[in-house]
mmCIF file of C-alpha atoms in Angstrom:
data_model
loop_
_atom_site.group_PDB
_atom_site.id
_atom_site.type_symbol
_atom_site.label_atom_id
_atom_site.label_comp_id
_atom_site.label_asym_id
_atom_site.label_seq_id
_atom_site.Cartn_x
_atom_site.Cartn_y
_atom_site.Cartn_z
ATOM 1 C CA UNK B 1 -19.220 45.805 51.806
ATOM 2 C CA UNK B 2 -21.588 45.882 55.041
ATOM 3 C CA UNK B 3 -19.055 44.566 57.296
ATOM 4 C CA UNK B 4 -16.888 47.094 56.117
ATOM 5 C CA UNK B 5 -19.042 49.957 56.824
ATOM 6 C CA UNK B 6 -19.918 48.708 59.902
ATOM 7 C CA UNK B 7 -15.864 47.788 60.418
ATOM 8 C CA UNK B 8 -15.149 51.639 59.765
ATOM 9 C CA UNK B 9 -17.917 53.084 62.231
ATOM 10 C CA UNK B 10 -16.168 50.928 64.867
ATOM 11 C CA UNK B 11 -13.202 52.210 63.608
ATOM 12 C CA UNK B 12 -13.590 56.305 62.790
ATOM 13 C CA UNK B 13 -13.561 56.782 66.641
ATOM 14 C CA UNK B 14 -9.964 54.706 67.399
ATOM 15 C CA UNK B 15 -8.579 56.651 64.653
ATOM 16 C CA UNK B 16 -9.873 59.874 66.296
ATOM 17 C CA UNK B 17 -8.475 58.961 69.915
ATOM 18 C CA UNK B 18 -5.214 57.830 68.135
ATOM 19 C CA UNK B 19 -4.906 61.517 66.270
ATOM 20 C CA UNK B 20 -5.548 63.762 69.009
ATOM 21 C CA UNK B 21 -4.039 61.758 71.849
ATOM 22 C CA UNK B 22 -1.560 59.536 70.504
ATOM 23 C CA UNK B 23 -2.927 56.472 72.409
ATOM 24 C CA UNK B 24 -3.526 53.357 70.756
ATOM 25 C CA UNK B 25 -6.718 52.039 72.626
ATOM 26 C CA UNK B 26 -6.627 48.150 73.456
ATOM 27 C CA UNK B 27 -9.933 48.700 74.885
ATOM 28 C CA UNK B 28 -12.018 50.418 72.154
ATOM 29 C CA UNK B 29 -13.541 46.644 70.976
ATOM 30 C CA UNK B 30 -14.865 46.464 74.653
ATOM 31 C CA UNK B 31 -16.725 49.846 73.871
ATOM 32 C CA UNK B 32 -18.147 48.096 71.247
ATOM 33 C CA UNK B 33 -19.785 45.104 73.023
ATOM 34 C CA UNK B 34 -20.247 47.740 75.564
ATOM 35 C CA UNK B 35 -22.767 48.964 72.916
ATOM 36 C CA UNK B 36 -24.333 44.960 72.239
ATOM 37 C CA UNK B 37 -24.626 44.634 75.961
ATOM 38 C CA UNK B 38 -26.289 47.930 76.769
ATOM 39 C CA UNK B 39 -29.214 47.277 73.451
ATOM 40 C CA UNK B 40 -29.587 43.745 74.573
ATOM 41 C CA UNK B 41 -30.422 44.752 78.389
ATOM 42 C CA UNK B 42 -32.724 47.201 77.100
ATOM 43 C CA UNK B 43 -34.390 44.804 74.760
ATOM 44 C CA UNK B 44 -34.553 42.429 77.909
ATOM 45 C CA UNK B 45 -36.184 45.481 79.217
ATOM 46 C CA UNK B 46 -39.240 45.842 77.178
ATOM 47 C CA UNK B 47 -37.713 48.401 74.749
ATOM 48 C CA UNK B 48 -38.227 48.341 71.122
ATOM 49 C CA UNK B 49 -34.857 47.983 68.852
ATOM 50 C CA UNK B 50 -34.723 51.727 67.662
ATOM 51 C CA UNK B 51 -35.301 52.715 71.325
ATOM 52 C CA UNK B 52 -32.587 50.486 72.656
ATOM 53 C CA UNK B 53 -30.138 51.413 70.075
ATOM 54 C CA UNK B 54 -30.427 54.638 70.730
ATOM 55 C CA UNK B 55 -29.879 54.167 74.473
ATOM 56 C CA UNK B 56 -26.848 52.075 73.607
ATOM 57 C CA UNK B 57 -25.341 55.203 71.478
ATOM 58 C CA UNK B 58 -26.019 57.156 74.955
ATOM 59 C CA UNK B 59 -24.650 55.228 77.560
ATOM 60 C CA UNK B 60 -21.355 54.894 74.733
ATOM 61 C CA UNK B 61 -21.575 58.562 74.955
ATOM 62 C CA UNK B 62 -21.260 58.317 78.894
ATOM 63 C CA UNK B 63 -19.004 55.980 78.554
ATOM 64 C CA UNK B 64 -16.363 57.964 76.609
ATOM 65 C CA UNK B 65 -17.290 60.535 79.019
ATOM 66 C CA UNK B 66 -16.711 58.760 82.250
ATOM 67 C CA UNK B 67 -13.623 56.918 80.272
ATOM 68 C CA UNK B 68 -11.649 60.585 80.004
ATOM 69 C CA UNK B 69 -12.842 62.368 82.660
ATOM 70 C CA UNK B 70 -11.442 59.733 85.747
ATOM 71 C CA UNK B 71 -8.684 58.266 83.901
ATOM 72 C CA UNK B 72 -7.534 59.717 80.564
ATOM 73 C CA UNK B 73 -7.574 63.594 81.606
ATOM 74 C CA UNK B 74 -5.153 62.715 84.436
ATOM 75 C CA UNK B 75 -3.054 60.836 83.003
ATOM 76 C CA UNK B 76 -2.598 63.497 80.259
ATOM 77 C CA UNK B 77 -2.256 66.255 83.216
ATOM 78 C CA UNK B 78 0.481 64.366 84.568
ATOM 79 C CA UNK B 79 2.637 63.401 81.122
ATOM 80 C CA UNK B 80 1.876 59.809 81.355
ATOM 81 C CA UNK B 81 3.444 59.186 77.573
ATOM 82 C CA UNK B 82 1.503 57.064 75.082
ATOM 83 C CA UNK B 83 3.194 53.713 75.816
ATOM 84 C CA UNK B 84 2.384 53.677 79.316
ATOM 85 C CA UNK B 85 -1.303 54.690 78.511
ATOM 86 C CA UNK B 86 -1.148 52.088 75.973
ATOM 87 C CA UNK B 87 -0.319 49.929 78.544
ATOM 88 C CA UNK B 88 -2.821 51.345 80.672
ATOM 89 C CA UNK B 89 -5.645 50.638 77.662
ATOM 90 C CA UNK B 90 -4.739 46.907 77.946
ATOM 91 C CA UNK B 91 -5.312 46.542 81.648
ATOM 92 C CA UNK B 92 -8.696 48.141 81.169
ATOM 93 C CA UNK B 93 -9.798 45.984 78.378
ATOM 94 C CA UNK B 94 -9.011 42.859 80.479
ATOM 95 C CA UNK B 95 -11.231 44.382 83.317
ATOM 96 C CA UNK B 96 -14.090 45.077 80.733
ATOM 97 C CA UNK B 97 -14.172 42.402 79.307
ATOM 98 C CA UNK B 98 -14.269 40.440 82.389
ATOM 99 C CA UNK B 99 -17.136 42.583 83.584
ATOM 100 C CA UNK B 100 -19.070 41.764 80.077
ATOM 101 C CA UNK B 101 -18.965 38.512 80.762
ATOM 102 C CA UNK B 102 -20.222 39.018 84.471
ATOM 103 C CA UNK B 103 -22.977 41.418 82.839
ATOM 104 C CA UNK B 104 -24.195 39.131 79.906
ATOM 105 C CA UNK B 105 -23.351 35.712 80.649
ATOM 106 C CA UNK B 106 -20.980 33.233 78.201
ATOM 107 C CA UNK B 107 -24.168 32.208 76.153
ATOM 108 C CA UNK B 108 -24.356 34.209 73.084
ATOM 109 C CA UNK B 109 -27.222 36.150 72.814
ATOM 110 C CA UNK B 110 -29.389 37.966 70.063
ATOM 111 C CA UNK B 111 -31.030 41.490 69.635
ATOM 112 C CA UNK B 112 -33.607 40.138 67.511
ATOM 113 C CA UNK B 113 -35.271 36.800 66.866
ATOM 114 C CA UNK B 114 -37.049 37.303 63.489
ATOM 115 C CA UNK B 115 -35.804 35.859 60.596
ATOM 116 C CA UNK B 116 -35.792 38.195 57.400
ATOM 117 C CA UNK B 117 -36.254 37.980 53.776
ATOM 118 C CA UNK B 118 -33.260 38.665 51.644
ATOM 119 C CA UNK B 119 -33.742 40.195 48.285
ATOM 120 C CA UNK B 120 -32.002 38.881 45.677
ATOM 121 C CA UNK B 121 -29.945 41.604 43.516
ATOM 122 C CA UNK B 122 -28.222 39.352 41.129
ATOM 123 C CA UNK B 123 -25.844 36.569 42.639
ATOM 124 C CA UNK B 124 -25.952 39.157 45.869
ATOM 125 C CA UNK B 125 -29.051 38.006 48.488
ATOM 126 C CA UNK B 126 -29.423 40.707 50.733
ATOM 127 C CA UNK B 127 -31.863 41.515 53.774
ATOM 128 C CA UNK B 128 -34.026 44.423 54.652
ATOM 129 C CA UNK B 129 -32.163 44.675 58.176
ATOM 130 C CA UNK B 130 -29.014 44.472 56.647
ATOM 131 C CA UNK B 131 -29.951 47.574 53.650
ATOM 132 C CA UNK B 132 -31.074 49.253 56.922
ATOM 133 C CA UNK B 133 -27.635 49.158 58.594
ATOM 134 C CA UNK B 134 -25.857 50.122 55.702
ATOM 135 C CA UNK B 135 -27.946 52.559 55.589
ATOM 136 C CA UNK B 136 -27.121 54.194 59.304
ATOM 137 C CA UNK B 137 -23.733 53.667 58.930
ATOM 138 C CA UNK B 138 -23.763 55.543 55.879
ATOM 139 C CA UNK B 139 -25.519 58.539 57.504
ATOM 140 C CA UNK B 140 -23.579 58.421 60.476
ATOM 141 C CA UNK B 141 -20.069 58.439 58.740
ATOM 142 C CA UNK B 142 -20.928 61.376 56.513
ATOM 143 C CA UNK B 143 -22.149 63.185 59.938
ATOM 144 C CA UNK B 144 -19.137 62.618 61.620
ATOM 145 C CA UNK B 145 -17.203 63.551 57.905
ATOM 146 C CA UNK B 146 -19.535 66.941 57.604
ATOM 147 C CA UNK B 147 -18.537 67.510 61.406
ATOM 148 C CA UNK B 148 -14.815 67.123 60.539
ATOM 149 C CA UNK B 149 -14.629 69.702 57.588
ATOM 150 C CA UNK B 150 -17.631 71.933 58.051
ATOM 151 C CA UNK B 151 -18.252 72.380 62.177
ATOM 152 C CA UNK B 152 -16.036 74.873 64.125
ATOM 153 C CA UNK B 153 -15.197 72.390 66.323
ATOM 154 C CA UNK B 154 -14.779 69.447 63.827
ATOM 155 C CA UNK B 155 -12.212 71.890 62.362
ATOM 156 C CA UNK B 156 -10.369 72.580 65.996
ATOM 157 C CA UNK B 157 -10.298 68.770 66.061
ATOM 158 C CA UNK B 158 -8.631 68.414 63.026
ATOM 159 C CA UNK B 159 -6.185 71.447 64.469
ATOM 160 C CA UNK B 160 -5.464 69.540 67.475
ATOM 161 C CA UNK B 161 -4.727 66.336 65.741
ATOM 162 C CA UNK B 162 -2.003 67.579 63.374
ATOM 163 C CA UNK B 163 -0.195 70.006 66.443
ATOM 164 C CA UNK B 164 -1.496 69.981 69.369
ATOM 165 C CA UNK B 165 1.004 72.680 71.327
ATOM 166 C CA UNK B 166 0.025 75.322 67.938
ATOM 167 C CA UNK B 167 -3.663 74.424 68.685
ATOM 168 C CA UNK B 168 -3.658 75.258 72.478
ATOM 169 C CA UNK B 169 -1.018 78.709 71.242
ATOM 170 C CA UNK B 170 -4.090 79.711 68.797
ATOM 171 C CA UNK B 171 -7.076 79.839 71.546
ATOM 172 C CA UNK B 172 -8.040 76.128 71.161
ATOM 173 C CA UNK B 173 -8.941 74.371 74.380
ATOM 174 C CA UNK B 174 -6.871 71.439 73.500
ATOM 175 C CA UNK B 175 -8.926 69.300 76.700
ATOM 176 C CA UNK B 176 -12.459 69.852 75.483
ATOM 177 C CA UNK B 177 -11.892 68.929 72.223
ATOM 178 C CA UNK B 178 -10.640 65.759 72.976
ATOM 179 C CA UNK B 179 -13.412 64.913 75.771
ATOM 180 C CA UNK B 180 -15.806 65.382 72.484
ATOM 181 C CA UNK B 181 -13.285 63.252 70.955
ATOM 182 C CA UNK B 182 -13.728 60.283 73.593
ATOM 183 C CA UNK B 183 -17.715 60.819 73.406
ATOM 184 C CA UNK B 184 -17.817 60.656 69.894
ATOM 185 C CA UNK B 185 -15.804 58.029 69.958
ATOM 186 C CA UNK B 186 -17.518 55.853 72.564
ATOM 187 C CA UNK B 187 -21.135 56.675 70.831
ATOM 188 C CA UNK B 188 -20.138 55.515 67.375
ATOM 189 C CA UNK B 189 -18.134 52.360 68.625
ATOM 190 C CA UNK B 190 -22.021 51.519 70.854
ATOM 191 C CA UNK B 191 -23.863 51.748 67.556
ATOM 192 C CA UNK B 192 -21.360 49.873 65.717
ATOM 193 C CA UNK B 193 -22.014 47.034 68.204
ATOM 194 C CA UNK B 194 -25.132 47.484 67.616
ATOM 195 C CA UNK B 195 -25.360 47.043 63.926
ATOM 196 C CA UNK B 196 -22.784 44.335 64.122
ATOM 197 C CA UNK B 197 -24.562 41.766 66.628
ATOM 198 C CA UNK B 198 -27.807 42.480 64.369
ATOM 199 C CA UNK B 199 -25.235 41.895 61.273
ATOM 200 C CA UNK B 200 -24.377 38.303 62.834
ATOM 201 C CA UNK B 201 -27.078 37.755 64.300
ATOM 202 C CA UNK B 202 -25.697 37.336 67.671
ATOM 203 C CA UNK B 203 -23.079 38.947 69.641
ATOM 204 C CA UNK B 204 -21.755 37.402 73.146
ATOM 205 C CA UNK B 205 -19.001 39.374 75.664
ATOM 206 C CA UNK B 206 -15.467 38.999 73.396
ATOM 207 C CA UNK B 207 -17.333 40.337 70.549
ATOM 208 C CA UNK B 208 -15.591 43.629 70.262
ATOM 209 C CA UNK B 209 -12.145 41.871 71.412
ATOM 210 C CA UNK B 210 -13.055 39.656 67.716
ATOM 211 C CA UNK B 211 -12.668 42.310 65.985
ATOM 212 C CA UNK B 212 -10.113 44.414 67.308
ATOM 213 C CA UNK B 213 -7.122 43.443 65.252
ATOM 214 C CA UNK B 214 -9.179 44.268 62.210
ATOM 215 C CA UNK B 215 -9.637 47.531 63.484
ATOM 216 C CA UNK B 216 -6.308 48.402 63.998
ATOM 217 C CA UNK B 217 -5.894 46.798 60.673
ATOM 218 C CA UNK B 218 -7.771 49.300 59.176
ATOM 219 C CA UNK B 219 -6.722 52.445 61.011
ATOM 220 C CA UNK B 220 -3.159 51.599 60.198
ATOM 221 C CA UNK B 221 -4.008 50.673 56.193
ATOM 222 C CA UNK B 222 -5.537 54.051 55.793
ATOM 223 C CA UNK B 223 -3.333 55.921 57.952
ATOM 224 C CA UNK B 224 -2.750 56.561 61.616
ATOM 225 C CA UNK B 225 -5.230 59.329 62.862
ATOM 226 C CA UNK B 226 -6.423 60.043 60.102
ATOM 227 C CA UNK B 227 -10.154 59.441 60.430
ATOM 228 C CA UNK B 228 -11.042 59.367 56.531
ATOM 229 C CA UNK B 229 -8.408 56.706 56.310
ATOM 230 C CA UNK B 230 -9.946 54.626 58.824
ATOM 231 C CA UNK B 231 -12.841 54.912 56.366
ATOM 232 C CA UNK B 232 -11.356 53.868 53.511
ATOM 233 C CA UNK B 233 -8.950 50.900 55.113
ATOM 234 C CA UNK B 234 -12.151 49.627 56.730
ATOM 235 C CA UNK B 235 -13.822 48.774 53.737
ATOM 236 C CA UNK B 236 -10.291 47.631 52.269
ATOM 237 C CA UNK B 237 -10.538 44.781 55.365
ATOM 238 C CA UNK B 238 -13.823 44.163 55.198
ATOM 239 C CA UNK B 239 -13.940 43.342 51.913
ATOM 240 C CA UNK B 240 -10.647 40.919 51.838
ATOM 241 C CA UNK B 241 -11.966 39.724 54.705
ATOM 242 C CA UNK B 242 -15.566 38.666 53.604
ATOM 243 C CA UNK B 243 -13.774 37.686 50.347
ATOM 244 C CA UNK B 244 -11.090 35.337 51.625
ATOM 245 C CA UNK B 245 -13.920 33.293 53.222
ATOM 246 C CA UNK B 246 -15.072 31.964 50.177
ATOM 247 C CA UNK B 247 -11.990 30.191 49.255
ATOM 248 C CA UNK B 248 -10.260 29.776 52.550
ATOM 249 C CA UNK B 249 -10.417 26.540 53.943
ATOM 250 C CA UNK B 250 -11.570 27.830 57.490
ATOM 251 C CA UNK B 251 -12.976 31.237 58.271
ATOM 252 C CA UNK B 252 -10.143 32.051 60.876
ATOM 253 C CA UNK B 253 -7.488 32.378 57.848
ATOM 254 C CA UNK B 254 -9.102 35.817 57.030
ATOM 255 C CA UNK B 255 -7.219 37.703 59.969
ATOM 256 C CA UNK B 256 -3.804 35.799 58.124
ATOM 257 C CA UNK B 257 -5.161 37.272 54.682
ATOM 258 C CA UNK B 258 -5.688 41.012 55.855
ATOM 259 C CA UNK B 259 -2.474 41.171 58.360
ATOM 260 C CA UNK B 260 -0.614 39.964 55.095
ATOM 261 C CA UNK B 261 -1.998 42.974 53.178
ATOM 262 C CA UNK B 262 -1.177 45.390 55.727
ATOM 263 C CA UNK B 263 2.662 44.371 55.820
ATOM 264 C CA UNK B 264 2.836 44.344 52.093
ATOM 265 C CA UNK B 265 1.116 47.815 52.150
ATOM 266 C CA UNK B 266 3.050 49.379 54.555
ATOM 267 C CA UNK B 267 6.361 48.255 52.810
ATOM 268 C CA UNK B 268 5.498 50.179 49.856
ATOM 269 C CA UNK B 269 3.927 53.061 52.042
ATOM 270 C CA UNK B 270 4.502 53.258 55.323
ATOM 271 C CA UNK B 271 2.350 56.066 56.272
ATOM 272 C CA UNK B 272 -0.973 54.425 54.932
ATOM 273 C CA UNK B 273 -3.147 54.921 52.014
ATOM 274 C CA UNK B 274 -4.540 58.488 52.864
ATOM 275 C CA UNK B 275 -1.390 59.594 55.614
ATOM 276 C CA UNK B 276 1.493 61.967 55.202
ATOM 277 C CA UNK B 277 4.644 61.301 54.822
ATOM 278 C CA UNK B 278 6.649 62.897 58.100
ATOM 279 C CA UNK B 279 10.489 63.908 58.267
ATOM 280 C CA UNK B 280 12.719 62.434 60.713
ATOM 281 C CA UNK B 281 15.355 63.962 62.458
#
């Protein structure tokens, strides 16, 4: 259940991109080690852990900023079509994570050193760290949910992401909302790094890269760009993925066990759990 959650606050923001812009990312698991790094060279720093996961979230933020506003926005203004940027998305995750690995060394490192207690609730032995992430990424999902379907500009999001061209015709600056898109996006993918190098108790540069085909996993389980599908396949994953370890004979055999699922899913319904069906032709 935790890895899902934590899977799913990784994921929310892929799913986003993928609505409004079309592009399927290749780079959004570097935004999440991004997110490792950035807490672990504030740690280094002097900074307490609250403090240096919050300037993680921020310099996501940036990120997503800086991400759209030199390369995404121009490749949109000049009708680069999603392949290509797809394309594009791979060549930058080979550069970032090369860069990560400049920035934090091959050595694994850790966020914290203290060991903690788990509780035990039954045959489940839990930690206080670990109630404490579920916790965040339980608040922070049903922020980003509350900003979908209750916000003026969560709704314009949702606008943009089923039409863009009626979006822009109704007064909608089509641009902005997906530079929020990219922030939001690069913020939530940081504190998912976050939570998941505390989670494992480590985290090194091809963290995010790890975990990239589950993401995609899970965006395409619970339907493509649809953000409370990415919610809902996440914790699908997670689950089987956690799950499958305990019988498996080697750990790896989990990404065999969800990839499995999603092709016998998508045979019965293509368009995800929670997507539409869409006429052709």
């Amino acid at each position: 259940m935790t890895f899902g959650l934590l899977l799913a606050l990784a994921s929310v923001g892929l799913s986003l991109i993928y609505g409004t812009t079309g592009l399927s990312n290749f780079a959004h698991g570097e935004q999440v080690t991004f997110g490792a790094a950035a807490a672990f060279a504030a740690v280094s720093a002097g900074a307490p852990l609250i403090l240096a996961a919050v300037i993680a979230v921020a310099a996501g933020g940036a990120s997503g900023w800086l991400q759209d506003t030199i390369l995404w926005s121009r490749l949109r203004k000049r009708n680069v079509k999603p392949m290509q940027q797809m394309i594009v998305s791979i060549g930058l995750a080979l550069i970032a994570v090369n860069l990560l690995q400049i920035w934090m060394g091959a050595q694994r490192v850790r966020l914290s050193t203290s060991i903690e207690e788990r509780v035990q609730f039954g045959p489940v032995a839990i930690g206080p760290q670990t109630m404490i992430s579920m916790g965040i990424c339980v608040v922070a999902l049903g922020a980003v949910g509350f900003f979908l379907q209750r916000t003026r500009l969560g709704r314009a999001t949702r606008a943009v992401s089923d039409n863009p061209a009626l979006a822009s015709a109704t007064g909608i600056s089509v641009n902005r909302v997906i530079r929020i898109v990219w922030i939001m996006s690069g913020s939530l993918a940081a504190l998912g790094g976050v939570l998941l190098a505390l989670y494992e108790n480590t985290s090194d540069f091809s963290a995010g890269a790890r975990i990239l085909l589950l993401m995609f996993a899970a965006v395409t389980l619970g339907g493509l760009g649809h953000p409370f599908g990415a919610l809902v396949g996440s914790l699908v994953v997670g689950i089987v993925a956690e799950v499958s370890t305990v019988v498996l004979p080697t750990p790896d055999l989990k990404y065999a066990v969800v990839m499995g699922i999603l092709i016998l899913t998508l045979l019965v319904r293509p368009q995800g759990l929670l997507g539409k069906k869409e006429r052709v032709g």
